[in-house]
Coordinates of C-alpha atoms and ligand atoms in Angstrom, one line a residue:
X1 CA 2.2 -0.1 2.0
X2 CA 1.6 3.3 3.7
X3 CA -0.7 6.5 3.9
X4 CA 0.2 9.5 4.3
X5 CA -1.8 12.8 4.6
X6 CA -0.7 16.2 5.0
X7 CA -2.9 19.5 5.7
X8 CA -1.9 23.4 5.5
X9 CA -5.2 25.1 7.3
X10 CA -6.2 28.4 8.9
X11 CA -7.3 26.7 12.1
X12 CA -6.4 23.4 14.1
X13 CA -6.2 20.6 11.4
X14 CA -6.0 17.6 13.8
X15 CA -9.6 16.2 13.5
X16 CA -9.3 16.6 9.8
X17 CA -5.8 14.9 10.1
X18 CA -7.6 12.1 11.9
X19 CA -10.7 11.4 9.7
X20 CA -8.1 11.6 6.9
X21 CA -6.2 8.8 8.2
X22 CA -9.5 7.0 9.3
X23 CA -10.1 7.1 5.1
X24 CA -6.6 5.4 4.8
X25 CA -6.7 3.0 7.4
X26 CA -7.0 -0.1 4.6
X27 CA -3.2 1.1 3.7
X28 CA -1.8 0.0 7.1
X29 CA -3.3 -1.2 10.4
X30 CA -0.1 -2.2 11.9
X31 CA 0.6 2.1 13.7
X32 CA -0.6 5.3 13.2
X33 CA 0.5 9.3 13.9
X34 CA -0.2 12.4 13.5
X35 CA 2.1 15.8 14.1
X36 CA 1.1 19.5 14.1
X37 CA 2.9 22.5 14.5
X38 CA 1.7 25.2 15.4
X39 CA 4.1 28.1 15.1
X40 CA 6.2 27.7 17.8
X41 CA 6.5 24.0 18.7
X42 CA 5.9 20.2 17.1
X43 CA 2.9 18.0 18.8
X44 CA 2.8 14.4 18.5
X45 CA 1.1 11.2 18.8
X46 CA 2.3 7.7 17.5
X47 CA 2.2 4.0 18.5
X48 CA 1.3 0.9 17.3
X49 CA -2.4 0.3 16.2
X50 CA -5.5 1.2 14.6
X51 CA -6.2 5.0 14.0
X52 CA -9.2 5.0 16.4
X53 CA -6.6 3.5 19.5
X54 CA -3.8 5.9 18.4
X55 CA -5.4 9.0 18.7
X56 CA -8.4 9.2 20.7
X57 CA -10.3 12.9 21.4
X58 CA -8.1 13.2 24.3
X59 CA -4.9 13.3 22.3
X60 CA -6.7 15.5 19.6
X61 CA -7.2 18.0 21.9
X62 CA -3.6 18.2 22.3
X63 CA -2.6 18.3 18.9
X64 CA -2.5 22.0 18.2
X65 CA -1.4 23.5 15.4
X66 CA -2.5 24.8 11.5
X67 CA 0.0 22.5 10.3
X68 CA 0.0 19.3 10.1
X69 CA 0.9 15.5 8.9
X70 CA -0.5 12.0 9.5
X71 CA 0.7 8.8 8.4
X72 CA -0.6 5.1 8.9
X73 CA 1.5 2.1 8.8
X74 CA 2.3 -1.3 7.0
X75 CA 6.0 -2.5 7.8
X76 CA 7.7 -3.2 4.7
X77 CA 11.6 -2.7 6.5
X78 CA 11.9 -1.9 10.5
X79 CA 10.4 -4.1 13.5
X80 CA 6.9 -2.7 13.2
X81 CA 7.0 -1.8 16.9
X82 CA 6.4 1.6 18.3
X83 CA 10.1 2.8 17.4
X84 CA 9.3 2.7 13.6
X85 CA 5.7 4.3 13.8
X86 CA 5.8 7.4 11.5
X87 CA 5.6 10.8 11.9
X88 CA 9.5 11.3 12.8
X89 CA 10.5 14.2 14.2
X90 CA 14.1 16.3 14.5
X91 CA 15.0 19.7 15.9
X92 CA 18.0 20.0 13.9
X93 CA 18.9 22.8 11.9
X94 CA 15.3 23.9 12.6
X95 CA 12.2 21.6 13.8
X96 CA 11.1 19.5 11.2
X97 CA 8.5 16.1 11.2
X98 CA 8.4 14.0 8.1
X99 CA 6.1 10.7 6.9
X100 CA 6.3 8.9 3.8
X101 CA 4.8 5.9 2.0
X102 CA 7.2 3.6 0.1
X103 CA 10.3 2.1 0.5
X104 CA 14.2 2.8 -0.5
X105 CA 15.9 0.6 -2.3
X106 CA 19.1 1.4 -0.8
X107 CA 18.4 2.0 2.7
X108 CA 21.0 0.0 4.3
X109 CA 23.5 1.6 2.3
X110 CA 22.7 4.9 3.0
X111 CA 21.9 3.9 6.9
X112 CA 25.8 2.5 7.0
X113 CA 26.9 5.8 5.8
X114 CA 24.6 7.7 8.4
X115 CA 25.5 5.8 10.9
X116 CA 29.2 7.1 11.2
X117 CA 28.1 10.7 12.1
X118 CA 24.3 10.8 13.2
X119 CA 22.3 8.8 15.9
X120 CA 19.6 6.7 14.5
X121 CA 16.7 5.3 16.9
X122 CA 14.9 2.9 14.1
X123 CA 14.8 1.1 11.2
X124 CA 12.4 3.0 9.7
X125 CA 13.8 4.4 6.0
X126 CA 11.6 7.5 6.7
X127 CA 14.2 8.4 9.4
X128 CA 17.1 8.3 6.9
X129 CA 15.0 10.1 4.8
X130 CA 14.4 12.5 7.0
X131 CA 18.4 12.7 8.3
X132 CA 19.6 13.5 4.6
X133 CA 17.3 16.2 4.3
X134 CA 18.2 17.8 7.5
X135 CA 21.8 17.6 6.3
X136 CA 21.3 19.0 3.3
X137 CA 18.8 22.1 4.3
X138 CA 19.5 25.5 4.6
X139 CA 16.3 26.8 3.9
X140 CA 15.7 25.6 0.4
X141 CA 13.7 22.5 0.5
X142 CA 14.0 21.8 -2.7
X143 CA 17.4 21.9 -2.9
X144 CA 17.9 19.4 0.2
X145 CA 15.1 17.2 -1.8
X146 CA 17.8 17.5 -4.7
X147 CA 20.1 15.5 -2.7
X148 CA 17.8 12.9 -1.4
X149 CA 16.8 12.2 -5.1
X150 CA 20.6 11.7 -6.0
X151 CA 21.2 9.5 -4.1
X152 CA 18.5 7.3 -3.1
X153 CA 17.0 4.4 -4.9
X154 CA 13.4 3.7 -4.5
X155 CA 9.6 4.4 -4.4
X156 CA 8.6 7.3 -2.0
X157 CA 6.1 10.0 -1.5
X158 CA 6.9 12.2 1.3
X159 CA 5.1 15.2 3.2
X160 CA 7.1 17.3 5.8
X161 CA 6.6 20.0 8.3
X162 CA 10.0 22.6 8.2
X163 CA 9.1 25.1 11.0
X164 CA 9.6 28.8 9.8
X165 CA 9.0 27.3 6.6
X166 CA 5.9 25.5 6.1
X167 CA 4.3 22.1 4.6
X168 CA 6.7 20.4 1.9
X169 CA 5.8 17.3 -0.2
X170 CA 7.6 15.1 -2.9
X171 CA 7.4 12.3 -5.0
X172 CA 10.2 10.3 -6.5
X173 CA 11.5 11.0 -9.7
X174 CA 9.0 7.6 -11.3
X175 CA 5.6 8.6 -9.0
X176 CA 6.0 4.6 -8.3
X177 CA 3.7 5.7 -5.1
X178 CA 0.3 7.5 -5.5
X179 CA 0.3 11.4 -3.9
X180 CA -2.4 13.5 -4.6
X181 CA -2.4 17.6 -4.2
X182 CA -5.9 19.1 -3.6
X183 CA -7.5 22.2 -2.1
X184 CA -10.8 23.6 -0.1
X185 CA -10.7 27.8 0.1
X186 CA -7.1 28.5 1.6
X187 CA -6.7 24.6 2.7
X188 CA -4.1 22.4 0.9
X189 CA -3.8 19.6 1.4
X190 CA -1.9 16.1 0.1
X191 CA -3.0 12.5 0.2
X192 CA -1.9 9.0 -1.0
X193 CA -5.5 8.8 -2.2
X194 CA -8.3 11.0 -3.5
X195 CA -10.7 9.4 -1.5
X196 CA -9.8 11.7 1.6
X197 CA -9.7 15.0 -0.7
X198 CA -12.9 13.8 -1.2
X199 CA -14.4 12.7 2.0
X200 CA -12.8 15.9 3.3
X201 CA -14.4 18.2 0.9
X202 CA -11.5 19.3 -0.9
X203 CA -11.2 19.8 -4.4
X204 CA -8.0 18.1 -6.7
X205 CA -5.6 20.4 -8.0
X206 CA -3.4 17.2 -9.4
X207 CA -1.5 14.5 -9.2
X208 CA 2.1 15.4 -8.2
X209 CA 4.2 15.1 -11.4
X210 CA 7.0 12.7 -11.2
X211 CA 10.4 14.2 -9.2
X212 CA 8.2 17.5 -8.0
X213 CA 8.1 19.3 -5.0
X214 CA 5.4 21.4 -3.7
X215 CA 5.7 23.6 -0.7
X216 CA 3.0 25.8 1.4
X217 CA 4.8 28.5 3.6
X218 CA 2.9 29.3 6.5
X219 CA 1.3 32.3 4.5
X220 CA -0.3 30.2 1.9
X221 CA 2.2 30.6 -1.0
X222 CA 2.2 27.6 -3.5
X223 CA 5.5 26.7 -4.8
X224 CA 5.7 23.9 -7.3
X225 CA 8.8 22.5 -9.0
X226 CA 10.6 19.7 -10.9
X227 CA 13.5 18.8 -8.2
X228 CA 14.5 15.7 -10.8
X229 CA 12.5 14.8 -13.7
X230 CA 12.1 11.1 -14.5
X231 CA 9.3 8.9 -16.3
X232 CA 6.4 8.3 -14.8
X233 CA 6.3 4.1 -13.7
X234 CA 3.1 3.8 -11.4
X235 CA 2.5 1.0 -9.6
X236 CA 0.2 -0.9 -11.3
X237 CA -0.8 -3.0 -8.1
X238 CA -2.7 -0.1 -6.4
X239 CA -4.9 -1.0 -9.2
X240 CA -5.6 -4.4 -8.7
X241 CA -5.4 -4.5 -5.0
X242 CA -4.3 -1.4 -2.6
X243 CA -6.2 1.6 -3.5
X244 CA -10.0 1.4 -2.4
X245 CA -12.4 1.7 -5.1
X246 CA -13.4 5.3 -5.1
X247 CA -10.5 6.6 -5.3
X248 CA -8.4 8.0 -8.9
X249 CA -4.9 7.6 -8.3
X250 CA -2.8 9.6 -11.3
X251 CA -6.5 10.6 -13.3
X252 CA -7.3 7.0 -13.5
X253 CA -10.5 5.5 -11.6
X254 CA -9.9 2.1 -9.6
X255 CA -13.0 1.0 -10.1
X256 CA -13.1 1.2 -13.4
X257 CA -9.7 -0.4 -13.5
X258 CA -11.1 -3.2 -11.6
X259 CA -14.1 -3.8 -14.0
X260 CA -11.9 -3.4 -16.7
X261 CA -10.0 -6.9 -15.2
X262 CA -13.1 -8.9 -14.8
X263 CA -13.6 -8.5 -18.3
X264 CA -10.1 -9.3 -19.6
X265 CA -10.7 -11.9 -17.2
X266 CA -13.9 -13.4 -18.5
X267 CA -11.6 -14.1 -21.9
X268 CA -9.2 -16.3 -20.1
X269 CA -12.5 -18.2 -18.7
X270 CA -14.0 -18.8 -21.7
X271 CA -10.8 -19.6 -24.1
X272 CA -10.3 -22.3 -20.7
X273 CA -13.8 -23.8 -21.5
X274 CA -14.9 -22.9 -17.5
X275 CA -18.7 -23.2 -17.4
X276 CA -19.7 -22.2 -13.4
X277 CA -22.5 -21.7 -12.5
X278 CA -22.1 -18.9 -9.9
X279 CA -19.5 -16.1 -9.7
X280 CA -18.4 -15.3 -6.2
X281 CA -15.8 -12.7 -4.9
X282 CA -13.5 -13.6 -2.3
X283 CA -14.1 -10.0 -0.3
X284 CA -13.2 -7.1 -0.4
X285 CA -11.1 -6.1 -3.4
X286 CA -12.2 -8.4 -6.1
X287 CA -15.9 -7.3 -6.0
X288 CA -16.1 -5.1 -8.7
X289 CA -14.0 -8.1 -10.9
X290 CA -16.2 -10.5 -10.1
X291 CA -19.2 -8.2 -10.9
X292 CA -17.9 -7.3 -14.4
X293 CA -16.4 -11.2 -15.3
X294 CA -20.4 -12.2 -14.1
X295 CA -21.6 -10.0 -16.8
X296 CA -19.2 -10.8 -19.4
X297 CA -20.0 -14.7 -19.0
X298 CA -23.9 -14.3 -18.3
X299 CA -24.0 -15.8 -15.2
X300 CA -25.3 -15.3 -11.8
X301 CA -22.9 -13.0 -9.5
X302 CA -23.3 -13.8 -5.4
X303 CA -22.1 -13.0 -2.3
X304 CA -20.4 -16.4 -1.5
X305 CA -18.4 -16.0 1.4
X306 CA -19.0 -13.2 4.2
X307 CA -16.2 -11.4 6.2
X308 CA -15.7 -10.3 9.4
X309 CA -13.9 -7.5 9.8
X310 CA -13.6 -7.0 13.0
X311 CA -11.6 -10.0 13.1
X312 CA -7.5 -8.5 12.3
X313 CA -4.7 -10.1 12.1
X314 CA -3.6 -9.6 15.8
X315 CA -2.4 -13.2 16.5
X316 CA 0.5 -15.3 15.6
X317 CA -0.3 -18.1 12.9
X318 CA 2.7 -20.7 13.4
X319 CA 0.3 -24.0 12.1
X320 CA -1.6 -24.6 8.7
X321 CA -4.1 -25.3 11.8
X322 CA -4.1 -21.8 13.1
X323 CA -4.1 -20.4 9.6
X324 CA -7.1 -22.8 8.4
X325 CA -9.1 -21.5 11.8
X326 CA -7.9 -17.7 11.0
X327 CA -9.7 -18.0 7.5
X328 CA -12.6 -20.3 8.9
X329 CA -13.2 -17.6 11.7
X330 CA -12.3 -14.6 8.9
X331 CA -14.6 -15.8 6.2
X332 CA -18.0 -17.7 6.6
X333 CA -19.2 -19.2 3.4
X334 CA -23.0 -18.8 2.7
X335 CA -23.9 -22.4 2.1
X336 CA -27.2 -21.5 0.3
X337 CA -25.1 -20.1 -2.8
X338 CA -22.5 -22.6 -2.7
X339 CA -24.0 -26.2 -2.1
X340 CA -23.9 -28.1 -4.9
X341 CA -22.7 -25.3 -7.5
X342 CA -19.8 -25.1 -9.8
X343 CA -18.2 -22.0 -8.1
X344 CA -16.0 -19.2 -9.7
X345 CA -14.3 -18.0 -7.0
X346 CA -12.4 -14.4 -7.9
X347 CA -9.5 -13.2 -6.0
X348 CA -7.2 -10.1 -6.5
X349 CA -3.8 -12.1 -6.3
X350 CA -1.9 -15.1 -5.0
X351 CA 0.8 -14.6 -3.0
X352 CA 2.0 -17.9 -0.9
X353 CA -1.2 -19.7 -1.7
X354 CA -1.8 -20.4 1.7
X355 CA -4.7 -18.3 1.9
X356 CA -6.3 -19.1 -1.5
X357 CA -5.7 -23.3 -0.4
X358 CA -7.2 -22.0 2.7
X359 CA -10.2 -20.6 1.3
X360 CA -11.1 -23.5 -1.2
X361 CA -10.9 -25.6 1.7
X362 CA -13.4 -24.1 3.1
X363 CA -15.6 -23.6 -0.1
X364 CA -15.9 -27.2 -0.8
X365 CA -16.8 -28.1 2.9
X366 CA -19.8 -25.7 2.3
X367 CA -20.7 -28.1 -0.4
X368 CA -19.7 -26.6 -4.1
X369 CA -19.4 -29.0 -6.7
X370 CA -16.7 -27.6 -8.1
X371 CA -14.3 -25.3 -7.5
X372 CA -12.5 -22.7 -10.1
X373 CA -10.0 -20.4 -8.8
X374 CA -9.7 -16.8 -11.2
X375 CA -7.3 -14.5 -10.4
X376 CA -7.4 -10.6 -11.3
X377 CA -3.5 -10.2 -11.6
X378 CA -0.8 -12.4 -13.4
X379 CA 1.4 -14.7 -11.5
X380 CA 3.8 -12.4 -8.8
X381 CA 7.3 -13.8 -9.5
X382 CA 9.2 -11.0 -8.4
X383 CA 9.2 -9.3 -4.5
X384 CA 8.2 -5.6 -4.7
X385 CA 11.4 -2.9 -3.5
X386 CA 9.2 -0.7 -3.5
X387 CA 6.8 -0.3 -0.5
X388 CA 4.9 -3.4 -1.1
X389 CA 5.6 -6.1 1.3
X390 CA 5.5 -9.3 -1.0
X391 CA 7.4 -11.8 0.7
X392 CA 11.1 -12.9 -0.3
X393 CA 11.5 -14.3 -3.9
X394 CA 11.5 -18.1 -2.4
X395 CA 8.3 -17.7 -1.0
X396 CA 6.1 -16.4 -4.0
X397 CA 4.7 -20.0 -5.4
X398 CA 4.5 -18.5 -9.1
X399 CA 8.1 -18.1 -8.7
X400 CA 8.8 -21.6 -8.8
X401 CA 5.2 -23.4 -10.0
X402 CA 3.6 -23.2 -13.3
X403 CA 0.1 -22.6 -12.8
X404 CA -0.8 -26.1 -13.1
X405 CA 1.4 -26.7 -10.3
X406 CA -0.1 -24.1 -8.1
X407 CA -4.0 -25.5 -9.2
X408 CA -2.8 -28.6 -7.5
X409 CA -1.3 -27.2 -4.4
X410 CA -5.0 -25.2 -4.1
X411 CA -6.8 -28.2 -4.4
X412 CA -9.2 -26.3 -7.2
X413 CA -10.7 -28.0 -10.4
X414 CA -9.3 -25.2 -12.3
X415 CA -7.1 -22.0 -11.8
X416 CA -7.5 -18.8 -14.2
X417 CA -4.7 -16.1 -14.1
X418 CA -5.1 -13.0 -15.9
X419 CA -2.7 -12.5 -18.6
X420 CA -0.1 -9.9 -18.9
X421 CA -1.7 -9.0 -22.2
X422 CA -5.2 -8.8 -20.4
X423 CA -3.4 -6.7 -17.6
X424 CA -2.1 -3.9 -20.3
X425 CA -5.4 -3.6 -21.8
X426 CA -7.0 -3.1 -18.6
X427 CA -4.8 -1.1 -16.7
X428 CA -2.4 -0.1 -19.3
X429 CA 1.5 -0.6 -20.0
X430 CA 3.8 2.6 -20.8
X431 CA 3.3 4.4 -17.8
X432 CA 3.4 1.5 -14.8
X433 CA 5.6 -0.5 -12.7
X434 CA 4.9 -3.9 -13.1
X435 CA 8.1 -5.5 -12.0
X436 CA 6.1 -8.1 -9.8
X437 CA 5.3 -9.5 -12.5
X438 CA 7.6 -9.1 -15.5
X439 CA 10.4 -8.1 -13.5
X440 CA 11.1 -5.0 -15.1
X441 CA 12.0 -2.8 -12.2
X442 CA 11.9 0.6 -12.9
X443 CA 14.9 1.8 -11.2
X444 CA 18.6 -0.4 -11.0
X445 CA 18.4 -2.9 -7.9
X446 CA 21.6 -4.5 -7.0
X447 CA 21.3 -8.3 -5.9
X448 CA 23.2 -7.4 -2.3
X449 CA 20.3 -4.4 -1.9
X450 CA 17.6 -7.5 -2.9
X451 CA 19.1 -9.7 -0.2
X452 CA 19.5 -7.3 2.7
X453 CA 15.8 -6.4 2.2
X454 CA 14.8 -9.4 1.8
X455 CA 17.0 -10.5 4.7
X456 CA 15.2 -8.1 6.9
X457 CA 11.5 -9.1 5.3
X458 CA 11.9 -12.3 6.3
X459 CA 12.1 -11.5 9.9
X460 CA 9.6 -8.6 10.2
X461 CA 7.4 -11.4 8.5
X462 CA 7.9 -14.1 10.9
X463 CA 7.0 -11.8 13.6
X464 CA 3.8 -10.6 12.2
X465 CA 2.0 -13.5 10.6
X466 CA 4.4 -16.4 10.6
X467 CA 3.3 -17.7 7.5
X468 CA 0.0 -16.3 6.3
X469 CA -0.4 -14.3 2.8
X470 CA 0.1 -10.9 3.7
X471 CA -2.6 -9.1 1.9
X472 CA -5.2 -12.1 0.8
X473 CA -7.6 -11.8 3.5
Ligands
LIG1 S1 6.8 -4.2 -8.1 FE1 4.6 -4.5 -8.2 S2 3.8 -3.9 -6.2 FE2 5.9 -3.0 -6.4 S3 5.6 -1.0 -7.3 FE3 5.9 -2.4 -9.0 S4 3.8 -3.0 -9.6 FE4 3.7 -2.1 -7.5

């Protein structure tokens, strides 16, 4: 999970490139980057961190340029050090600085075959990316996209800087990955979400379609094509979990989405015959959920458990006793709300169940009676390909647990999934990727790509949290 920004301005777009990113820093906390251009030569900043750490007023100042992209980072492949932190740059056959959110399926493949005739300096499938397109250009971007989409597999929206050219974006051929094209006077700009067209002041031109490619030469021409036209297979998940709330991602509002799910979810309550007498969010995401699953059932909605969020995710967890302290420290419960109640918790997902075993743990030492566990999305039994870092398939506990099994290992009195049923009729069905849950992939994976990603998951994973859910808390 990424986000990427891109702006085409009259004057230095830095500090917009930076409040931008600051509006997309819930995507990825783990490195952020920005690049301008600004006729003549590339500008950068990258490293690992928070936007506010990366690029401070100093560097700002030194990012000049009309042009320019910004990217902030989750590793789903690579190290997640400094190597891998996006925007990547190359001066080769003219200069060009590329970012993307997503993930290709066949990355290692296409890496191997790289390999033999280019130098690479990461594992970072943006680099590859932005190799093949370099290889393929001679100045018709959409032509070298052409080739990119032949032959990669995978989920990816992409914004580059092509000096002598201007700003060019794409999505793949499904739009698995949100991208959003917007303008303000002679501005243009592209986002993974319309929160920072909005925040920014800029007004939506559209959603980019699925397989198009939009560039802005430095005079302000729009040129819009299909490169490879496919059928549109959101990712459905953005809905549930990534995106924040304000934002519309493909002319549908999350926050809508997300109250849509706490009703769906309220039937699944009931036909269970689960009578709490509070309904409380585990924050941020479920909020809205639990607020319209409160409403359905006709009963009291409260703030249960309070976060800190200045505490991240900056330490090792090798114990269950550093990960029960991590949550203890991350979420205080408000014992007032909790002590002797029968408790709905609501949570967007389970991943591991570490987190959710975690967080009942806690509940029920602040006193709740009982404890009832509901969940906005359906079990995850499949690993996302596609951008989402969701563990290895041995590690999702739906995989291998029925639900009973899993209410057991959470220690709650009862555990409420949503339904893929409920899931359609909130979110919707034709047009999604779902494949976390029903395993319909929307593009071919072979088993040897599932493995090698997987193979390299595992590692980046140990590194970062040894063990914790990666996007409960
Ligand atoms: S597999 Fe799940 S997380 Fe990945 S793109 Fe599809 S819906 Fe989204």
């Amino acid at each position: 999970m990424c986000g990427i920004i891109g702006i085409k301005g009259n004057d230095e777009v830095a500090k917009e490139l930076f409040v931008g990113l600051l509006a997309l820093q819930h995507r990825g906390q783990n490195a952020a980057g920005i690049s301008t251009y600004d006729g003549e030569r590339f500008y950068y900043k990258k490293d690992t961190g928070l936007v506010s750490r990366v690029l401070s007023e100093e560097y700002l100042r030194r990012l000049h340029g009309s042009i320019g992209i910004g990217h902030v980072r989750y590793p789903t492949i690579g190290s997640g050090g400094e190597e891998d932190a996006q925007p990547f740059l190359i001066n080769s056959p003219v200069g060009m600085a590329m970012v993307h959110n997503g993930n290709i399926v066949n990355y290692f493949e296409l890496r191997r075959t790289l390999e033999k005739r280019r130098y690479l300096n990461s594992f970072c499938d943006v680099e590859v990316l932005l190799n093949i397109f370099a290889e393929n250009f001679d100045k018709d971007p959409f032509k070298a996209t052409e080739k990119i989409m032949d032959i990669t597999n995978g989920g990816y929206s992409v914004i580059a800087i092509v000096s002598g050219l201007g700003l060019f974006a794409f999505r793949d051929p499904n739009a698995i990955r949100p991208f959003i094209f917007g303008r303000r006077g002679e501005n243009y700009i592209f986002a993974s979400e319309s929160v920072v067209l909005q925040i920014l002041d800029y007004k939506v031109i559209k959603d980019l379609e699925p397989g198009e490619g939009i560039l802005i030469d430095e005079n302000g021409k729009v040129t819009q094509r299909i490169i490879k036209k496919g059928a549109p297979r959101h990712c459905i998940f953005e809905y549930i979990y990534f995106a924040r709330p304000e934002s519309f991602l493909d002319g549908l509002s999350v926050y809508q989405k997300r109250l849509n799910l706490g009703k769906e979810l309220s039937k699944e309550t009931q036909r269970q015959g689960v009578k709490p007498d509070v309904v409380v969010p585990i924050p941020d995401t479920s909020r809205p959920t639990a607020i319209a699953l409160a409403e359905e059932l006709d009963v009291p909605y409260r703030e249960g458990l309070i976060k800190n969020r200045y505490i991240l995710r900056t330490f090792i967890m090798s114990t269950d006793e550093e990960r029960a302290m991590y949550i203890k420290y991350k979420l205080n419960p408000l014992v007032s709300e909790l002590r002797g109640k029968k408790v709905l918790l609501v949570d967007d997902s389970i991943v591991r169940g570490t987190t959710s075993r975690q967080i009942v743990r806690v509940v029920r030492n602040a006193g709740a009676k009982e404890i009832y566990f509901a969940i906005s999305a359906p079990p995850i039994r499949n690993p996302c390909y596609y951008g989402i870092d969701m563990q290895t398939r041995s590690e999702l506990i739906a995989r291998e647990k029925s639900v009973e099994e899993i209410r057991e290992v959470l220690k709650a009195d009862a555990l409420i999934y949503q339904t893929l049923d409920g899931l359609t009729r909130a979110i919707g069905k034709e047009s999604f990727c779902r494949a976390c849950f029903d395993g319909d992939y929307p593009t071919k994976i072979k088993g040897k790509e599932m493995l090698e990603i997987e193979e390299k998951r595992k590692k980046v994973t140990r590194k970062k949290t040894a063990g914790a859910d990666l996007f409960d808390v």
